[in-house]
Amino acid sequence: MGELDNPEWFGLTPSTTAVKRKKLGLPSIGDRPIWTENKAKLIERYLYYFVWVTKHGTYIDAFAGPQRSNEHTMWAAKLVLENRPRYLRNFHLFEKAPESVAALRQLRDAQPPKARGESERTIHIYSGDCNRKIKEFLKTRTIRDAEATFCLLDQRTFECSWSTVEALAQYKQGGHNKIELFYFLANGWIDRAQSKKSDKDGEMKRWWGNEQWQRFFDLRSFDRQKLFSERFRNELGYKHVRAFPIYKRADGGATLYWMIHATDHDAAPVLMNAAYRQALKVKETADQMNLLECEVGRRPSSTP
Ligand SMILES: C[S@@+](CC[C@H](N)C(=O)[O-])C[C@H]1O[C@@H](n2cnc3c(N)ncnc32)[C@H](O)[C@@H]1O
């Protein structure tokens, strides 16, 4: 098994020694870890790599509104829309809060017209609970099976129903790669959030997918992300699943989230690893991207 295939590789905690981190090629805590303030940069950078390989694609964002209403510089949907080259052709942005839906509409309307040589782009905004709206949208079969598709599930804690994750994972037919998922699993405050719930309205059950959600809370943080990762692998059938810690502060600190990346594409874990290390640095030039493409075995072909 190569290092990149080692499931422990990305799941190491901040307490892993600097020497071990270096040996495994993990970013050290002092080397720009991804922390909650800049997780949008990780998403932006990954999609920069993703489209370099696919040359097209659809972006779904289930919780698309800005984290902070007055601060849009670290807003995933905005950064991804502004990524160049503009290869992503279709955006489906879901959001429940009316003021955030308004912010999304403003963002859409502020996009410049396509430049010469760029593909047409569509940006759809869906107002309402994504757990209902995504299923309705998927039923329309708007996304072609062969279309490279990425979905961000940036919930705060328990908002994303497991049935929504299942619907996304089961969408593609005919042996095509499943919709790639970026699932945010809360860690830092999840016990506190759960202790305040009586679950009279069944939110925990919807989040976990059945009555067994207490199983999750009986585990330690590290084992929780492993259990979730196993669900993506075993219940949903994803070929590559890895959990990345998102820290509280620039110098490390507590793991606030686990970001679980689930994909069938063989190049995607390498690209995610690169994005995790490079997210806060200047973007690579076209020549550097061509080298990265060689590394993941995607040159000279340009479409998946
Ligand atoms: C963690 S924030 C998303 C942050 C965003 N990805 C960013 O980069 O800034 C979660 C968003 O999901 C929205 N939201 C919460 N529950 C939702 C639901 N059931 N359906 C759709 N949106 C929801 C919230 O209003 C909030 O805008």
Short mmCIF file of C-alpha atoms and ligand atoms in Angstrom, two decimals:
data_model
loop_
_atom_site.label_atom_id
_atom_site.label_comp_id
_atom_site.label_asym_id
_atom_site.label_seq_id
_atom_site.Cartn_x
_atom_site.Cartn_y
_atom_site.Cartn_z
CA MET A 1 0.00 0.00 0.00
CA GLY A 2 1.41 3.41 -0.99
CA GLU A 3 1.44 6.31 1.45
CA LEU A 4 -1.40 7.97 -0.40
CA ASP A 5 -3.56 4.89 0.08
CA ASN A 6 -2.96 4.73 3.79
CA PRO A 7 -6.27 5.59 5.46
CA GLU A 8 -4.44 6.88 8.53
CA TRP A 9 -2.51 9.35 6.47
CA PHE A 10 -4.87 12.28 6.67
CA GLY A 11 -6.55 11.41 9.89
CA LEU A 12 -3.70 12.30 12.19
CA THR A 13 -4.43 14.61 15.06
CA PRO A 14 -2.58 17.85 15.81
CA SER A 15 -0.63 16.03 18.52
CA THR A 16 1.22 13.98 15.89
CA THR A 17 4.89 14.86 16.22
CA ALA A 18 6.50 17.21 13.74
CA VAL A 19 8.94 14.47 12.66
CA LYS A 20 6.15 12.02 11.94
CA ARG A 21 4.18 14.69 10.11
CA LYS A 22 7.19 15.48 7.94
CA LYS A 23 7.79 11.81 7.21
CA LEU A 24 4.18 11.36 6.15
CA GLY A 25 4.18 14.55 4.12
CA LEU A 26 1.51 16.16 6.29
CA PRO A 27 1.55 19.91 6.76
CA SER A 28 3.04 20.75 10.14
CA ILE A 29 1.00 22.83 12.51
CA GLY A 30 3.34 25.74 11.97
CA ASP A 31 3.03 25.33 8.20
CA ARG A 32 -0.27 27.00 7.48
CA PRO A 33 -2.78 24.44 8.70
CA ILE A 34 -6.31 24.79 7.43
CA TRP A 35 -8.33 26.36 10.17
CA THR A 36 -11.96 27.20 10.25
CA GLU A 37 -11.47 30.82 9.08
CA ASN A 38 -10.02 29.72 5.79
CA LYS A 39 -11.66 26.41 4.98
CA ALA A 40 -13.22 28.15 1.94
CA LYS A 41 -9.69 28.53 0.55
CA LEU A 42 -9.28 24.75 0.67
CA ILE A 43 -12.50 24.27 -1.29
CA GLU A 44 -11.49 26.94 -3.80
CA ARG A 45 -8.04 25.41 -4.30
CA TYR A 46 -9.37 21.89 -4.65
CA LEU A 47 -11.85 22.98 -7.34
CA TYR A 48 -9.04 24.83 -9.10
CA TYR A 49 -7.28 21.45 -9.39
CA PHE A 50 -10.49 19.52 -10.09
CA VAL A 51 -11.37 21.50 -13.20
CA TRP A 52 -7.80 21.37 -14.41
CA VAL A 53 -8.34 17.65 -14.73
CA THR A 54 -11.99 17.61 -15.84
CA LYS A 55 -12.12 20.83 -17.93
CA HIS A 56 -15.80 21.07 -17.10
CA GLY A 57 -18.09 20.34 -14.18
CA THR A 58 -21.04 21.08 -11.97
CA TYR A 59 -20.79 22.55 -8.48
CA ILE A 60 -23.54 21.90 -5.93
CA ASP A 61 -23.45 23.78 -2.62
CA ALA A 62 -26.11 22.59 -0.18
CA PHE A 63 -25.46 25.25 2.49
CA ALA A 64 -24.32 27.99 0.19
CA GLY A 65 -24.91 31.22 2.12
CA PRO A 66 -21.96 33.11 3.62
CA GLN A 67 -20.86 32.03 7.08
CA ARG A 68 -20.76 35.70 8.10
CA SER A 69 -23.22 38.11 6.57
CA ASN A 70 -20.75 41.04 6.67
CA GLU A 71 -17.60 39.15 5.59
CA HIS A 72 -17.55 37.64 2.13
CA THR A 73 -13.83 37.18 1.51
CA MET A 74 -13.87 33.61 2.87
CA TRP A 75 -17.15 32.50 1.30
CA ALA A 76 -16.79 29.22 -0.56
CA ALA A 77 -19.47 29.85 -3.22
CA LYS A 78 -17.92 33.24 -4.04
CA LEU A 79 -14.36 31.94 -4.23
CA VAL A 80 -15.39 29.01 -6.42
CA LEU A 81 -17.41 31.27 -8.75
CA GLU A 82 -14.41 33.58 -9.08
CA ASN A 83 -11.90 30.79 -9.76
CA ARG A 84 -10.26 31.02 -13.20
CA PRO A 85 -10.15 29.39 -15.71
CA ARG A 86 -13.93 29.37 -15.68
CA TYR A 87 -14.34 25.70 -16.49
CA LEU A 88 -17.17 24.94 -14.04
CA ARG A 89 -20.29 25.36 -16.14
CA ASN A 90 -23.21 24.79 -13.79
CA PHE A 91 -23.80 25.96 -10.24
CA HIS A 92 -26.66 24.79 -8.03
CA LEU A 93 -26.69 26.78 -4.79
CA PHE A 94 -29.09 25.89 -1.97
CA GLU A 95 -29.81 28.06 1.05
CA LYS A 96 -32.54 28.37 3.66
CA ALA A 97 -32.07 31.80 5.31
CA PRO A 98 -33.77 34.56 3.26
CA GLU A 99 -30.97 37.12 3.86
CA SER A 100 -28.37 34.60 2.65
CA VAL A 101 -30.49 33.78 -0.40
CA ALA A 102 -30.47 37.52 -1.14
CA ALA A 103 -26.66 37.57 -0.77
CA LEU A 104 -26.40 34.65 -3.21
CA ARG A 105 -28.59 36.48 -5.75
CA GLN A 106 -26.40 39.55 -5.43
CA LEU A 107 -23.32 37.40 -5.93
CA ARG A 108 -24.84 35.81 -9.05
CA ASP A 109 -25.85 39.19 -10.49
CA ALA A 110 -22.36 40.61 -9.86
CA GLN A 111 -20.65 37.98 -12.04
CA PRO A 112 -19.01 39.42 -15.15
CA PRO A 113 -20.24 38.24 -18.55
CA LYS A 114 -18.28 35.38 -20.07
CA ALA A 115 -15.11 36.31 -21.85
CA ARG A 116 -14.33 35.20 -25.41
CA GLY A 117 -13.63 31.47 -25.52
CA GLU A 118 -15.29 30.74 -22.16
CA SER A 119 -18.20 28.32 -21.91
CA GLU A 120 -21.70 29.41 -21.04
CA ARG A 121 -22.32 29.20 -17.32
CA THR A 122 -25.57 28.74 -15.39
CA ILE A 123 -26.08 29.69 -11.75
CA HIS A 124 -29.26 28.40 -10.09
CA ILE A 125 -30.26 29.43 -6.59
CA TYR A 126 -32.76 27.37 -4.60
CA SER A 127 -34.41 28.94 -1.58
CA GLY A 128 -35.48 26.56 1.21
CA ASP A 129 -34.38 23.48 3.10
CA CYS A 130 -31.71 21.74 1.02
CA ASN A 131 -32.77 18.35 2.37
CA ARG A 132 -36.01 18.71 0.46
CA LYS A 133 -34.83 20.88 -2.42
CA ILE A 134 -31.83 18.73 -3.41
CA LYS A 135 -33.98 15.63 -3.70
CA GLU A 136 -36.48 17.54 -5.85
CA PHE A 137 -33.64 18.85 -8.00
CA LEU A 138 -32.02 15.43 -8.44
CA LYS A 139 -35.37 14.02 -9.61
CA THR A 140 -35.24 16.41 -12.59
CA ARG A 141 -32.10 14.53 -13.78
CA THR A 142 -30.59 17.85 -14.88
CA ILE A 143 -27.01 16.67 -14.32
CA ARG A 144 -25.75 14.27 -16.97
CA ASP A 145 -24.27 11.04 -15.66
CA ALA A 146 -20.96 11.76 -17.39
CA GLU A 147 -20.68 15.27 -15.91
CA ALA A 148 -17.98 15.65 -13.26
CA THR A 149 -19.92 16.84 -10.23
CA PHE A 150 -18.80 18.08 -6.85
CA CYS A 151 -21.06 18.78 -3.88
CA LEU A 152 -20.15 20.79 -0.79
CA LEU A 153 -22.07 19.85 2.37
CA ASP A 154 -20.91 22.63 4.70
CA GLN A 155 -23.44 22.19 7.49
CA ARG A 156 -22.84 23.78 10.86
CA THR A 157 -23.72 20.73 13.00
CA PHE A 158 -26.73 18.49 12.33
CA GLU A 159 -28.48 20.24 9.43
CA CYS A 160 -27.59 17.76 6.69
CA SER A 161 -29.85 14.69 6.70
CA TRP A 162 -28.16 11.40 5.91
CA SER A 163 -30.91 10.73 3.34
CA THR A 164 -29.65 13.80 1.41
CA VAL A 165 -26.12 12.38 1.37
CA GLU A 166 -27.56 9.06 0.16
CA ALA A 167 -29.60 10.73 -2.60
CA LEU A 168 -26.47 12.49 -3.89
CA ALA A 169 -24.36 9.33 -3.70
CA GLN A 170 -26.98 7.28 -5.54
CA TYR A 171 -27.66 9.79 -8.32
CA LYS A 172 -25.18 8.76 -11.03
CA GLN A 173 -26.12 5.78 -13.16
CA GLY A 174 -24.40 3.51 -15.63
CA GLY A 175 -21.18 3.03 -13.70
CA HIS A 176 -20.16 6.70 -13.78
CA ASN A 177 -18.20 8.19 -10.90
CA LYS A 178 -20.53 9.18 -8.11
CA ILE A 179 -21.06 12.83 -7.22
CA GLU A 180 -17.96 13.78 -5.26
CA LEU A 181 -18.71 14.91 -1.71
CA PHE A 182 -17.09 17.25 0.80
CA TYR A 183 -18.93 16.60 4.05
CA PHE A 184 -18.33 18.74 7.11
CA LEU A 185 -18.53 16.80 10.36
CA ALA A 186 -18.59 19.08 13.40
CA ASN A 187 -16.24 18.13 16.19
CA GLY A 188 -15.40 21.02 18.54
CA TRP A 189 -18.91 21.81 19.73
CA ILE A 190 -20.86 18.74 18.65
CA ASP A 191 -21.25 17.25 22.15
CA ARG A 192 -22.48 20.54 23.53
CA ALA A 193 -24.89 20.93 20.61
CA GLN A 194 -26.23 17.42 21.09
CA SER A 195 -26.65 17.78 24.86
CA LYS A 196 -29.06 20.66 24.24
CA LYS A 197 -31.30 18.55 22.04
CA SER A 198 -34.19 16.44 23.24
CA ASP A 199 -34.59 15.20 19.67
CA LYS A 200 -38.33 15.41 19.95
CA ASP A 201 -38.42 16.58 16.36
CA GLY A 202 -36.15 13.78 15.15
CA GLU A 203 -33.25 16.00 13.99
CA MET A 204 -30.57 13.62 15.32
CA LYS A 205 -32.24 10.70 13.62
CA ARG A 206 -32.39 12.58 10.31
CA TRP A 207 -28.74 13.64 10.63
CA TRP A 208 -27.50 10.13 11.41
CA GLY A 209 -30.03 8.29 9.26
CA ASN A 210 -31.57 6.05 11.93
CA GLU A 211 -32.13 5.71 15.69
CA GLN A 212 -28.55 4.56 16.31
CA TRP A 213 -27.03 8.05 16.47
CA GLN A 214 -25.97 7.58 20.12
CA ARG A 215 -23.33 5.16 18.81
CA PHE A 216 -21.47 8.14 17.38
CA PHE A 217 -21.41 10.03 20.69
CA ASP A 218 -20.01 7.03 22.55
CA LEU A 219 -16.78 7.37 20.53
CA ARG A 220 -13.75 9.65 20.79
CA SER A 221 -13.28 12.36 18.18
CA PHE A 222 -10.77 10.44 16.09
CA ASP A 223 -12.95 7.33 16.01
CA ARG A 224 -16.00 9.39 15.09
CA GLN A 225 -14.47 10.56 11.83
CA LYS A 226 -13.36 6.98 11.17
CA LEU A 227 -16.89 5.71 11.68
CA PHE A 228 -18.29 8.36 9.34
CA SER A 229 -15.60 7.61 6.78
CA GLU A 230 -16.52 3.92 6.93
CA ARG A 231 -20.14 4.83 6.24
CA PHE A 232 -19.14 6.73 3.11
CA ARG A 233 -17.06 3.75 2.05
CA ASN A 234 -19.33 0.86 3.02
CA GLU A 235 -22.88 2.22 2.96
CA LEU A 236 -22.46 4.62 0.04
CA GLY A 237 -19.77 2.74 -1.87
CA TYR A 238 -17.18 5.50 -2.37
CA LYS A 239 -13.82 4.25 -3.55
CA HIS A 240 -11.65 6.84 -1.77
CA VAL A 241 -12.64 8.43 1.53
CA ARG A 242 -10.42 10.61 3.69
CA ALA A 243 -11.02 12.89 6.63
CA PHE A 244 -9.02 16.10 7.01
CA PRO A 245 -8.86 18.02 10.29
CA ILE A 246 -9.89 21.67 10.21
CA TYR A 247 -8.36 23.40 13.21
CA LYS A 248 -9.53 26.15 15.47
CA ARG A 249 -6.63 28.50 14.96
CA ALA A 250 -3.76 29.18 12.59
CA ASP A 251 -1.35 27.51 15.00
CA GLY A 252 -3.47 24.40 15.37
CA GLY A 253 -5.47 23.98 18.55
CA ALA A 254 -8.60 21.88 18.69
CA THR A 255 -10.00 20.13 15.63
CA LEU A 256 -13.22 22.04 15.05
CA TYR A 257 -14.35 20.01 12.05
CA TRP A 258 -13.46 16.94 10.12
CA MET A 259 -13.85 17.52 6.43
CA ILE A 260 -14.64 14.19 4.81
CA HIS A 261 -13.79 13.86 1.15
CA ALA A 262 -15.53 11.00 -0.69
CA THR A 263 -14.79 10.30 -4.35
CA ASP A 264 -14.56 7.55 -6.96
CA HIS A 265 -11.99 9.39 -9.06
CA ASP A 266 -8.49 7.95 -8.61
CA ALA A 267 -6.78 11.32 -9.08
CA ALA A 268 -8.96 13.15 -6.56
CA PRO A 269 -7.22 12.10 -3.30
CA VAL A 270 -3.88 13.30 -4.66
CA LEU A 271 -5.42 16.60 -5.68
CA MET A 272 -7.06 17.00 -2.29
CA ASN A 273 -3.79 16.32 -0.55
CA ALA A 274 -2.17 19.01 -2.69
CA ALA A 275 -5.04 21.43 -1.99
CA TYR A 276 -4.76 20.87 1.75
CA ARG A 277 -1.08 21.80 1.68
CA GLN A 278 -1.28 24.63 -0.83
CA ALA A 279 -4.62 26.29 -0.06
CA LEU A 280 -3.13 29.41 1.48
CA LYS A 281 -0.33 29.86 -1.02
CA VAL A 282 -0.31 31.60 -4.38
CA LYS A 283 -2.05 29.51 -7.03
CA GLU A 284 0.10 27.42 -9.35
CA THR A 285 0.79 28.60 -12.88
CA ALA A 286 -0.44 26.68 -15.92
CA ASP A 287 2.96 24.97 -16.25
CA GLN A 288 2.92 23.86 -12.63
CA MET A 289 -0.61 22.56 -13.10
CA ASN A 290 0.53 20.56 -16.12
CA LEU A 291 3.18 18.98 -13.91
CA LEU A 292 0.57 18.14 -11.28
CA GLU A 293 -1.57 16.60 -13.99
CA CYS A 294 1.37 14.40 -15.02
CA GLU A 295 1.78 13.37 -11.39
CA VAL A 296 -1.78 12.13 -11.18
CA GLY A 297 -1.44 10.40 -14.54
CA ARG A 298 -3.92 12.65 -16.33
CA ARG A 299 -1.65 14.04 -19.08
CA PRO A 300 -1.94 14.23 -22.02
CA SER A 301 -5.67 13.42 -22.00
CA SER A 302 -7.76 16.40 -20.90
CA THR A 303 -11.18 14.93 -20.11
CA PRO A 304 -12.09 12.22 -17.62
C1 LIG B 1 -21.79 26.92 7.80
S1 LIG B 1 -22.76 28.01 6.86
C2 LIG B 1 -22.12 27.83 5.24
C3 LIG B 1 -20.86 28.59 5.06
C4 LIG B 1 -20.45 28.75 3.63
N1 LIG B 1 -20.21 27.46 2.98
C5 LIG B 1 -19.22 29.63 3.51
O1 LIG B 1 -18.26 29.24 2.82
O2 LIG B 1 -19.21 30.74 4.07
C6 LIG B 1 -24.28 27.15 6.74
C7 LIG B 1 -25.33 27.84 5.89
O3 LIG B 1 -26.38 26.90 5.70
C8 LIG B 1 -27.65 27.54 5.84
N2 LIG B 1 -28.59 26.47 6.24
C9 LIG B 1 -28.80 25.93 7.46
N3 LIG B 1 -29.70 24.93 7.38
C10 LIG B 1 -30.03 24.81 6.08
C11 LIG B 1 -30.88 23.94 5.34
N4 LIG B 1 -31.58 22.98 5.96
N5 LIG B 1 -30.97 24.08 4.01
C12 LIG B 1 -30.26 25.03 3.37
N6 LIG B 1 -29.44 25.90 4.00
C13 LIG B 1 -29.33 25.79 5.34
C14 LIG B 1 -27.40 28.61 6.88
O4 LIG B 1 -28.36 29.65 6.74
C15 LIG B 1 -25.98 29.06 6.51
O5 LIG B 1 -26.04 30.08 5.54
#
